[in-house]
Amino acid sequence: MTEGLQPFLSDGIVALRAPTQVWSGRSGEIGAHAIDGLYHGDTRFVRATALTYGPAGAEPDIAPEWISVAEHSASEVSFDAVLRGVDDDWPDPKVRLERVRTVTDGGLDERLTVSSHLSEPVELRLRLRLTPDFAPLQEVKAGTPPTATWTATRGSDAGAIDIDGGGARMRVSAPDARVAADADVTLEWMLTCPARGEVQVTWSATLDDPSLVVRGAAARAPWADAAPASGADPRLARWVRRALSDLDALRLTLPGHPDDEFLAAGTPWFLTLFGRDSLWAARLLLPVDVATAASTLRVLARLQGTAADPDTAEEPGKILHELRAGELRMPGEGIVLPPRYYGTVDATPLWVCLLGDAAAAGMSEDEVRDLLPALEAALGWMRAGAGEDGFLEYVDETGRGLSNQGWKDSGDSIQWRTGELAEGPIALCEVQGYAYEAAYAGADLLERFGRDGADDIRRWADALRARFQERFWVTTDEGTYPAIALDRDGRGVDTLTSNIGHLLGTGILDPEQETGVARLLVGPTMSSGFGLRTMSTGAAGYWPLSYHGGSVWAHDTAIVAHGMARAGLHEDADILVAGLLAAAEAFGFRMPELHAGDPAERTPAPAPYPAACRPQAWSAAAAIACLAITQR
């Protein structure tokens, strides 16, 4: 890790129960990597640990030799070591240490078990040092050296230390240990492991941050009792099981509404509500769970825009982009986002699309009826938010917000085939498809519940489709296809990208056009063999490790495969699902946020994008979409 750069994540081990997470190395030790730490919300409470041991009467300064790690669930990981410093002289190790880490909402519990195959008891000392931190998460992401301070006082309970980080607080408890605090917090145990037996100790950390705007979900996951996945390919069942465990651990609620759950976008940076991410994750999860879709819709409806505020990008009827406890600064990028930020062009039509899909999937009539005012406001925003050309578009008016406000929200994501950046306002192709689909879904619901305006919104949608057909098509050496976007001058930005796959199944394309788009997307410039590239290898800006310019995103590929299936293009959908299954197997069935776009014929496994988040809600939910496609 170079100071001032975002930490890499690909080699880290994470255990989580949102909004709490622990990142470590394969030993379970925290501190060797920049991302390592015990986090709760947007604060890192502990940045380093060191577990050592020694024979009784000697300084416990020997490091265990770690030999394995096993991830039992998203929230529980075990690490196994041998303790050769207290062993006999035979070559086989006979004294072992198992470290079982369990993360809960606001808590970390560890169980340390020493087991011995020796014929005599073993006496030893265990010592665990913890280094408190209280660094803001955004400083960790920026690679900023820690600057926070803390104070420690003896807890009211024996074996406990209370640590104050200036608002956030932590209690470290170890009932059977000697507990002390100086530059670090130290826990020390004197142990006697019986012959051919074991001895066990525990410690815990309880975390509190009053500034948090999210809470963990207390109820069992809605899909907890669902039948296990089955199918011809056993890899898919393993991926689905892992994905559902991750999605369970990513569930959050807002204060005051503990029964309305939504999915946090992902770890480590996004354990909060994101309009687009939470909506897509809930939509992809619909084949096994309608309840999360319904509650996600309610959560976002409560935060729906009611006024025009350029500083937050709020507008009447607009759906939120991101919710934080405080202002989010991205050092080096010039981005400063307010706690409630509405800078997204696609969350509002996606909210309507999810409502339509959830209503069709079994969401109760009363639940749908309660959301009709929010639906009417969202449809109103779509119509009012169209630019001079009649398309939904975006531009950051503050100079401090996101310059791109679709799902590819990096600053260089909207490029011409030459590699030049398009200038805004930007009208993304997929957003027009979402809006068309949303308009018809919304009109059907208005009509179903006897509300006015259905015919008007359908006429608006038909006019949008006609304008799209007239303006968005481009022809290059790779063929004829929709532009990724129209730029500020209304020109079609001509790079071939995965964005056009999101149009499939929305109704904005003719069947012949859908077939042509699908053929391009499963062709060699777009399909890597491990999923769909975000940008064609024929574009000057293509790079397999570019965040949005050549990498592969699991959710993106799953959305396109789902659209292919809806359009009746099943063979093409199967090609993309097969690529994702190959990638899932390579990543131990926990799909990262994204991976490199290198072709499968060149490498047996995709290279990780080293800063990719894991787990990510919509990457996990992609498994459910793929399961539904294979079970059609």
XYZ file of C-alpha atoms in Angstrom:
632
model
C 0.000 0.000 0.000
C 1.343 3.389 -1.013
C 0.330 6.230 1.289
C -2.357 8.393 -0.257
C -3.801 5.601 -2.426
C -6.920 3.500 -1.920
C -6.178 0.204 -0.131
C -6.240 -3.065 -2.024
C -8.815 -5.585 -0.807
C -8.380 -8.725 -2.898
C -6.269 -10.671 -0.368
C -8.200 -9.631 2.731
C -10.435 -11.841 4.864
C -13.657 -10.156 5.931
C -16.304 -11.132 8.456
C -19.341 -8.886 8.739
C -22.764 -8.229 10.103
C -23.762 -4.828 8.791
C -22.927 -2.196 9.855
C -19.954 -3.955 11.545
C -17.029 -5.597 9.730
C -13.563 -6.965 10.427
C -10.813 -7.105 7.796
C -7.663 -9.121 8.414
C -5.016 -11.271 6.798
C -5.300 -15.046 6.481
C -3.956 -15.415 10.017
C -6.801 -13.401 11.466
C -4.303 -10.776 12.554
C -5.190 -7.160 11.871
C -2.705 -4.547 10.778
C -0.509 -5.932 8.007
C -2.624 -4.365 5.274
C -4.009 -0.851 4.951
C -7.628 -2.040 4.926
C -7.250 -4.141 8.086
C -9.385 -3.171 11.035
C -12.479 -3.582 13.144
C -15.094 -1.167 11.781
C -18.530 -0.099 12.903
C -20.401 2.224 10.584
C -17.975 4.754 9.146
C -15.305 4.390 11.861
C -12.384 2.004 12.291
C -12.257 1.157 16.009
C -9.193 -1.137 15.960
C -6.400 -0.995 13.395
C -4.045 -3.725 14.642
C -3.898 -6.893 16.726
C -1.013 -9.175 17.685
C -1.595 -12.606 19.210
C 1.497 -14.238 20.752
C 2.279 -17.050 23.190
C 5.075 -18.611 25.196
C 5.751 -21.266 27.817
C 4.590 -20.482 31.335
C 7.138 -18.271 33.056
C 8.522 -16.926 29.764
C 7.685 -13.815 27.787
C 4.809 -14.647 25.398
C 6.572 -13.367 22.291
C 6.222 -16.283 19.858
C 3.858 -15.793 16.932
C 1.553 -18.716 16.088
C 2.234 -20.373 12.737
C -1.056 -20.081 10.875
C -1.917 -22.938 8.554
C -5.536 -22.497 7.431
C -8.569 -20.232 7.264
C -12.205 -21.307 6.868
C -15.125 -18.968 6.190
C -18.145 -20.687 7.751
C -20.549 -17.866 6.889
C -20.408 -14.195 6.101
C -20.221 -13.493 9.836
C -17.999 -16.308 11.125
C -14.422 -17.192 10.158
C -11.991 -19.569 11.827
C -8.193 -19.535 11.680
C -5.997 -22.500 12.608
C -2.381 -22.413 13.803
C 0.241 -24.679 15.361
C 2.149 -23.693 18.522
C 5.528 -25.345 18.088
C 7.207 -23.367 20.862
C 5.437 -25.445 23.520
C 5.466 -28.732 21.591
C 7.669 -31.827 21.904
C 10.618 -32.695 19.639
C 8.747 -34.919 17.200
C 8.169 -33.497 13.674
C 4.370 -33.711 13.802
C 2.857 -30.622 15.479
C 0.839 -31.671 18.518
C -0.360 -28.331 19.925
C -2.864 -26.298 17.939
C -4.667 -22.991 18.294
C -8.063 -22.320 16.744
C -9.281 -18.729 16.528
C -13.022 -18.434 15.781
C -14.173 -14.908 14.935
C -17.854 -13.993 14.980
C -19.108 -10.539 14.019
C -22.459 -9.198 15.192
C -24.149 -5.839 14.782
C -21.922 -3.680 16.989
C -19.821 -6.524 18.269
C -16.854 -8.828 17.759
C -16.465 -12.115 19.639
C -13.407 -14.348 19.443
C -12.968 -17.833 20.880
C -9.384 -19.051 21.272
C -9.010 -22.806 21.755
C -5.698 -24.505 22.495
C -5.779 -28.273 21.924
C -2.993 -30.749 22.597
C -2.122 -34.321 21.654
C 0.748 -34.435 24.155
C 0.690 -36.974 26.966
C 1.398 -34.300 29.603
C -0.409 -31.014 30.389
C 0.904 -27.886 28.649
C 1.214 -24.609 30.547
C 1.456 -21.466 28.433
C 0.705 -17.755 28.310
C -1.400 -16.139 25.573
C -1.224 -12.410 24.934
C -3.390 -10.337 22.622
C -2.509 -6.723 21.891
C -5.095 -4.441 20.301
C -4.390 -0.987 18.893
C -7.479 1.275 18.981
C -7.839 3.720 16.131
C -11.185 5.574 15.642
C -10.171 6.718 12.150
C -12.956 7.829 9.779
C -13.592 5.300 7.026
C -13.048 7.894 4.298
C -9.525 8.528 5.633
C -8.779 4.806 5.468
C -10.018 4.732 1.878
C -7.836 7.702 1.005
C -4.733 6.060 2.489
C -4.373 8.791 5.111
C -2.175 7.973 8.148
C -4.247 7.591 11.360
C -4.515 10.718 13.488
C -7.363 9.951 15.915
C -6.740 9.785 19.682
C -8.398 7.742 22.418
C -8.504 7.319 26.174
C -9.014 4.149 28.232
C -10.544 3.608 31.669
C -11.090 0.498 33.733
C -14.537 -0.931 33.028
C -17.166 -1.507 35.668
C -16.891 -5.249 35.041
C -13.827 -7.305 35.901
C -11.670 -7.954 32.890
C -13.060 -4.981 30.921
C -11.612 -1.761 29.499
C -13.724 1.145 28.221
C -12.183 3.121 25.360
C -13.428 6.536 24.228
C -12.565 7.826 20.775
C -14.215 11.205 21.085
C -17.838 10.188 20.583
C -17.498 6.603 19.429
C -16.882 4.131 22.251
C -15.664 0.567 22.625
C -15.651 -1.883 25.518
C -13.098 -4.710 25.395
C -13.952 -7.605 27.700
C -12.018 -10.755 28.571
C -13.414 -12.265 31.794
C -10.531 -14.676 32.430
C -7.687 -12.407 31.352
C -5.469 -9.777 32.886
C -6.513 -6.605 31.070
C -4.353 -3.483 30.801
C -4.100 -0.356 28.665
C -1.111 1.800 27.779
C -0.143 2.517 24.193
C -2.286 -0.525 23.321
C -4.882 -2.651 25.068
C -3.391 -5.929 26.313
C -5.211 -9.131 27.234
C -3.179 -11.906 28.820
C -4.178 -15.421 29.868
C -2.334 -18.069 31.873
C -3.503 -21.435 30.546
C -3.102 -25.095 31.356
C -4.097 -27.373 28.513
C -4.711 -30.916 29.793
C -3.058 -33.927 28.233
C -4.820 -34.833 24.999
C -7.384 -32.165 25.799
C -8.171 -28.524 25.198
C -8.644 -25.212 26.966
C -10.686 -22.287 25.741
C -10.824 -18.535 26.425
C -12.879 -15.733 24.911
C -12.766 -11.997 24.442
C -15.142 -9.501 22.909
C -15.447 -5.921 21.732
C -18.708 -3.991 21.970
C -18.924 -0.933 19.719
C -21.116 2.149 19.872
C -21.331 5.165 17.586
C -24.292 7.485 18.337
C -23.901 9.232 14.974
C -24.896 6.153 12.953
C -27.881 6.631 10.624
C -28.352 2.903 9.946
C -28.964 -0.117 12.159
C -28.450 -3.818 11.729
C -31.416 -6.038 10.915
C -32.553 -8.064 13.932
C -34.962 -10.494 12.264
C -33.943 -13.622 10.386
C -33.444 -13.184 6.663
C -36.696 -13.606 4.696
C -35.090 -16.392 2.662
C -33.646 -18.247 5.669
C -36.067 -21.164 5.329
C -36.013 -21.329 1.527
C -35.221 -24.658 -0.074
C -31.555 -24.973 -1.099
C -30.729 -24.222 -4.709
C -30.572 -27.141 -7.076
C -29.726 -27.590 -10.707
C -27.547 -29.365 -13.185
C -24.437 -27.364 -12.285
C -23.305 -27.805 -8.631
C -21.275 -24.595 -8.886
C -24.480 -22.600 -9.078
C -25.794 -24.088 -5.832
C -22.530 -23.225 -4.059
C -22.606 -19.685 -5.418
C -26.219 -19.187 -4.347
C -25.546 -20.471 -0.811
C -22.575 -18.152 -0.404
C -24.482 -15.238 -1.910
C -27.468 -15.635 0.407
C -25.149 -15.743 3.431
C -23.522 -12.508 2.293
C -26.867 -10.857 1.585
C -28.090 -11.880 5.031
C -25.098 -10.122 6.606
C -25.627 -6.986 4.473
C -29.172 -6.314 5.714
C -29.765 -2.941 7.359
C -32.641 -0.833 8.645
C -33.113 2.849 9.457
C -33.804 4.118 12.996
C -37.510 4.248 13.690
C -38.386 1.575 11.125
C -36.679 -1.635 12.295
C -38.964 -3.887 10.254
C -38.161 -2.300 6.888
C -34.936 -3.894 5.731
C -32.767 -3.007 2.764
C -29.442 -4.258 1.476
C -26.320 -2.209 2.111
C -24.345 -1.754 -1.087
C -21.225 -3.578 0.130
C -18.056 -3.741 2.164
C -15.901 -2.068 3.185
C -16.932 1.389 1.975
C -20.674 1.150 1.397
C -22.416 -0.273 4.466
C -25.314 2.115 4.087
C -28.317 2.851 1.893
C -27.625 3.434 -1.808
C -30.668 4.002 -3.994
C -29.440 2.356 -7.174
C -27.506 -0.467 -5.515
C -30.185 -1.368 -2.988
C -32.864 -1.315 -5.694
C -30.930 -3.501 -8.128
C -29.952 -5.957 -5.396
C -33.584 -6.282 -4.295
C -34.713 -6.656 -7.902
C -32.209 -9.414 -8.671
C -33.250 -11.146 -5.422
C -36.953 -11.205 -6.329
C -37.045 -14.891 -7.380
C -36.484 -15.899 -3.726
C -37.668 -12.852 -1.745
C -40.350 -10.223 -2.321
C -40.268 -8.821 1.227
C -36.903 -7.088 0.818
C -38.109 -5.429 -2.380
C -41.218 -4.117 -0.623
C -39.311 -2.775 2.377
C -36.591 -1.230 0.182
C -39.290 0.615 -1.749
C -40.767 1.940 1.507
C -37.408 3.057 2.888
C -36.585 5.031 -0.253
C -40.106 6.455 -0.516
C -39.708 7.997 2.950
C -36.560 9.756 1.740
C -37.957 10.728 -1.664
C -37.191 14.297 -2.675
C -39.756 16.986 -1.908
C -37.921 20.221 -2.774
C -35.318 21.550 -5.206
C -31.860 21.863 -3.615
C -28.842 22.135 -5.951
C -26.415 21.458 -3.085
C -27.828 17.970 -2.482
C -29.241 17.423 -6.015
C -32.658 16.869 -4.409
C -35.701 17.413 -6.612
C -39.394 16.699 -6.013
C -40.084 13.014 -6.633
C -36.425 12.049 -6.992
C -35.083 8.934 -5.278
C -32.030 9.216 -3.036
C -28.549 8.157 -4.157
C -26.685 7.805 -0.851
C -27.224 8.215 2.883
C -24.372 8.919 5.315
C -23.996 10.073 8.912
C -21.988 13.113 7.821
C -20.377 14.812 4.866
C -18.372 12.462 2.638
C -15.093 13.827 1.299
C -12.986 12.026 -1.306
C -9.482 13.498 -0.991
C -7.723 14.014 -4.283
C -10.953 13.838 -6.284
C -12.520 17.143 -5.271
C -15.753 15.353 -4.336
C -17.691 16.440 -1.261
C -21.095 14.807 -0.838
C -23.714 15.886 1.712
C -25.157 13.322 4.153
C -28.250 12.965 1.967
C -27.220 13.048 -1.663
C -29.589 12.707 -4.609
C -27.044 12.760 -7.456
C -28.383 9.817 -9.447
C -30.303 9.809 -12.709
C -31.403 6.169 -12.671
C -32.603 5.418 -9.123
C -36.014 7.012 -9.714
C -37.047 4.947 -12.763
C -35.475 1.874 -11.151
C -37.658 2.446 -8.070
C -40.729 2.376 -10.313
C -39.480 -0.729 -12.164
C -38.949 -2.548 -8.871
C -42.437 -1.588 -7.683
C -43.908 -3.014 -10.886
C -41.878 -6.233 -10.627
C -42.588 -6.667 -6.905
C -46.316 -6.153 -7.436
C -46.244 -8.861 -10.112
C -44.191 -11.154 -7.841
C -46.645 -11.099 -4.953
C -46.232 -7.849 -3.022
C -49.544 -7.304 -1.273
C -52.121 -4.914 -2.694
C -52.136 -2.866 0.500
C -48.360 -2.449 0.346
C -48.551 -1.355 -3.291
C -51.466 0.997 -2.623
C -49.566 2.737 0.166
C -46.771 3.556 -2.288
C -48.962 5.047 -5.015
C -48.288 8.681 -3.960
C -44.541 7.987 -4.187
C -45.102 6.331 -7.564
C -46.943 9.377 -8.887
C -44.181 11.661 -7.602
C -41.491 9.487 -9.239
C -43.326 9.462 -12.572
C -43.683 13.215 -12.274
C -39.933 13.601 -11.725
C -39.204 11.484 -14.795
C -41.339 13.698 -16.996
C -40.185 16.972 -15.453
C -36.523 15.920 -15.384
C -36.153 15.369 -19.099
C -33.781 17.798 -20.824
C -34.383 19.931 -23.901
C -34.120 16.852 -26.124
C -36.730 15.048 -24.058
C -34.282 12.537 -22.526
C -33.451 11.944 -18.883
C -30.006 13.464 -18.357
C -27.671 14.647 -15.620
C -24.990 17.200 -14.925
C -23.316 18.045 -11.624
C -24.231 21.658 -10.886
C -22.051 22.098 -7.797
C -18.593 21.079 -8.988
C -18.337 18.929 -5.841
C -20.698 16.103 -6.729
C -20.404 13.065 -8.959
C -19.595 14.001 -12.521
C -21.282 10.824 -13.780
C -24.568 9.790 -12.199
C -25.477 6.465 -13.770
C -24.229 3.133 -12.470
C -20.876 3.761 -14.143
C -20.207 6.763 -11.952
C -16.419 7.102 -12.276
C -15.152 10.280 -13.890
C -13.867 8.564 -17.056
C -16.714 6.122 -17.699
C -18.415 7.917 -20.604
C -15.898 7.862 -23.454
C -15.847 8.138 -27.212
C -14.199 5.283 -29.138
C -11.132 7.517 -29.409
C -10.816 7.556 -25.611
C -11.879 11.194 -25.262
C -14.307 11.951 -22.457
C -17.843 13.017 -23.342
C -18.983 16.360 -21.977
C -22.261 16.820 -20.131
C -25.127 17.115 -19.718
C -25.167 13.368 -20.408
C -28.210 11.301 -21.417
C -27.379 7.630 -20.812
C -28.914 5.017 -23.079
C -29.904 2.567 -20.332
C -31.667 5.289 -18.348
C -34.006 5.890 -21.270
C -34.751 2.165 -21.292
C -35.401 2.152 -17.547
C -37.683 5.178 -17.945
C -39.664 3.575 -20.762
C -40.139 0.363 -18.791
C -40.965 2.336 -15.634
C -43.551 4.451 -17.415
C -45.483 1.429 -18.654
C -45.143 -0.390 -15.308
C -46.283 2.726 -13.464
C -49.198 3.309 -15.840
C -50.385 -0.263 -15.335
C -50.362 0.231 -11.551
C -52.197 3.556 -11.776
C -54.850 1.909 -13.909
C -55.082 -1.154 -11.656
C -55.755 1.002 -8.595
C -58.095 3.439 -10.334
C -55.730 6.420 -10.338
C -55.620 9.040 -13.086
C -52.773 9.628 -15.525
C -52.074 6.188 -17.027
C -52.771 7.201 -20.623
C -50.672 10.366 -20.314
C -47.631 8.483 -19.006
C -47.930 5.881 -21.766
C -48.033 8.627 -24.407
C -44.946 10.169 -22.822
C -43.209 6.791 -22.918
C -44.101 6.218 -26.579
C -42.690 9.632 -27.466
C -39.501 8.834 -25.530
C -39.135 5.559 -27.428
C -39.592 7.298 -30.769
C -36.950 9.890 -29.896
C -34.588 7.136 -28.737
C -34.987 5.238 -32.002
C -34.252 8.389 -33.962
C -31.297 9.728 -31.999
C -29.355 6.981 -30.205
C -28.159 4.659 -32.960
C -24.525 4.801 -34.125
C -22.513 2.793 -36.654
C -18.824 1.950 -36.185
C -16.413 -0.745 -37.311
C -18.061 -3.036 -34.747
C -21.560 -2.632 -36.139
C -24.731 -0.658 -35.507
C -25.882 -0.310 -31.925
C -27.187 2.252 -29.416
C -24.689 4.867 -28.254
C -23.736 4.692 -24.598
C -25.058 8.251 -24.265
C -25.823 11.543 -25.942
C -23.382 14.306 -25.026
C -24.082 17.989 -24.380
C -24.432 18.617 -28.124
C -26.821 15.708 -28.620
C -24.245 13.541 -30.369
C -24.224 9.789 -29.885
C -21.134 8.751 -27.882
C -20.068 5.817 -30.013
C -18.202 3.394 -27.736
C -19.627 -0.137 -27.594
C -20.324 -0.834 -23.914
C -22.332 -3.133 -21.679
C -24.808 -0.298 -21.041
C -26.739 -1.245 -24.162
C -27.433 -4.660 -22.653
C -29.582 -3.010 -19.995
C -31.996 -2.049 -22.776
C -32.881 -5.683 -23.434
C -36.323 -6.604 -22.185
C -37.304 -3.014 -21.365
C -39.418 -2.636 -24.519
C -37.520 0.325 -25.917
C -35.919 -1.852 -28.630
C -37.590 -3.858 -31.387
C -37.068 -7.657 -31.274
C -34.676 -7.501 -34.252
C -32.685 -4.788 -32.513
C -32.521 -6.859 -29.334
C -31.142 -9.792 -31.295
C -28.453 -7.584 -32.856
C -27.457 -6.056 -29.523
C -27.236 -9.483 -27.892
C -25.036 -10.841 -30.688
C -22.583 -7.987 -30.194
C -22.501 -8.505 -26.434
C -21.700 -12.230 -26.594
C -19.061 -11.591 -29.263
C -15.311 -11.698 -28.536
C -14.839 -7.953 -27.952
C -17.437 -7.844 -25.158
C -17.715 -11.329 -23.621
C -14.549 -12.215 -21.711
C -15.527 -15.794 -20.917
C -15.791 -14.687 -17.276
C -18.670 -12.294 -17.835
C -19.444 -9.198 -19.866
C -16.850 -6.458 -20.254
C -17.967 -2.941 -19.470
C -16.250 -1.667 -22.640
C -15.323 -3.281 -25.934
C -11.730 -4.279 -26.585
C -12.114 -2.337 -29.848
C -12.297 1.017 -28.025
C -9.171 3.088 -27.487
C -10.046 3.485 -23.802
C -10.318 -0.250 -23.148
C -8.169 -1.591 -20.317
C -9.002 -4.839 -18.483
C -8.297 -3.255 -15.091
C -10.252 -0.077 -15.753
C -13.033 0.376 -13.211
C -15.695 0.983 -15.867
C -13.672 0.746 -19.076
C -13.038 -2.955 -19.651
C -13.499 -4.746 -16.339
C -16.346 -7.210 -15.667
C -19.055 -6.549 -13.069
C -21.151 -9.522 -11.968
C -24.343 -7.525 -11.501
C -23.956 -5.848 -14.888
C -23.565 -9.219 -16.597
C -26.513 -10.679 -14.674
C -28.765 -7.742 -15.574
C -27.911 -8.173 -19.249
C -28.405 -11.960 -19.093
C -31.764 -11.398 -17.399
C -32.715 -8.966 -20.169
C -31.692 -11.498 -22.805
C -33.890 -14.114 -21.160
C -36.825 -11.680 -21.012
C -36.306 -11.006 -24.733
C -36.350 -14.747 -25.472
C -32.621 -14.844 -26.296
C -31.913 -17.814 -24.068
C -28.771 -19.114 -25.764
C -27.106 -15.725 -25.395
C -28.180 -15.512 -21.749
C -26.682 -18.961 -21.135
C -23.322 -17.802 -22.511
C -23.132 -14.962 -19.978
C -24.307 -17.148 -17.097
C -21.621 -19.727 -17.960
C -18.987 -16.985 -17.824
C -20.164 -15.812 -14.407
C -20.127 -19.371 -13.075
C -16.515 -19.771 -14.197
C -15.630 -16.513 -12.444
C -17.559 -17.444 -9.290
C -15.667 -20.705 -8.998
C -12.352 -18.879 -9.372
C -13.272 -16.476 -6.555
C -14.377 -19.171 -4.116
C -18.037 -18.387 -4.924
C -17.889 -14.946 -3.297
C -18.055 -12.690 -6.333
C -16.259 -9.382 -5.888
C -17.608 -6.049 -7.018
C -15.702 -6.434 -10.292
C -12.796 -8.311 -11.848
C -10.434 -7.894 -14.772
C -11.698 -8.247 -18.319
C -8.887 -10.494 -19.569
C -10.126 -13.228 -21.953
C -10.698 -16.763 -20.686
C -8.652 -18.215 -23.534
C -5.606 -16.456 -22.096
C -5.997 -17.273 -18.405
C -7.679 -20.088 -16.425
C -8.959 -17.644 -13.796
C -9.843 -13.944 -13.932
C -7.447 -11.521 -12.280
C -8.982 -9.679 -9.332
C -9.492 -5.955 -9.474
C -7.435 -5.411 -6.322
C -9.569 -2.607 -4.874
C -12.896 -4.376 -5.525
C -15.318 -4.550 -2.604
C -16.355 -7.942 -1.200
C -19.084 -8.854 -0.549
C -21.136 -6.514 -2.718
C -24.927 -6.786 -2.579
C -25.671 -6.687 -6.279
C -22.751 -9.011 -7.085
C -24.165 -11.517 -4.588
C -27.714 -11.060 -5.888
C -26.426 -11.818 -9.399
C -26.315 -15.466 -8.296
C -30.088 -15.449 -7.767
C -30.694 -13.932 -11.202
C -28.498 -16.610 -12.775
C -30.367 -19.313 -10.868
C -33.688 -18.010 -12.207
C -32.319 -17.970 -15.765
C -31.165 -21.582 -15.552
C -34.498 -22.701 -14.060
C -36.671 -21.120 -16.744
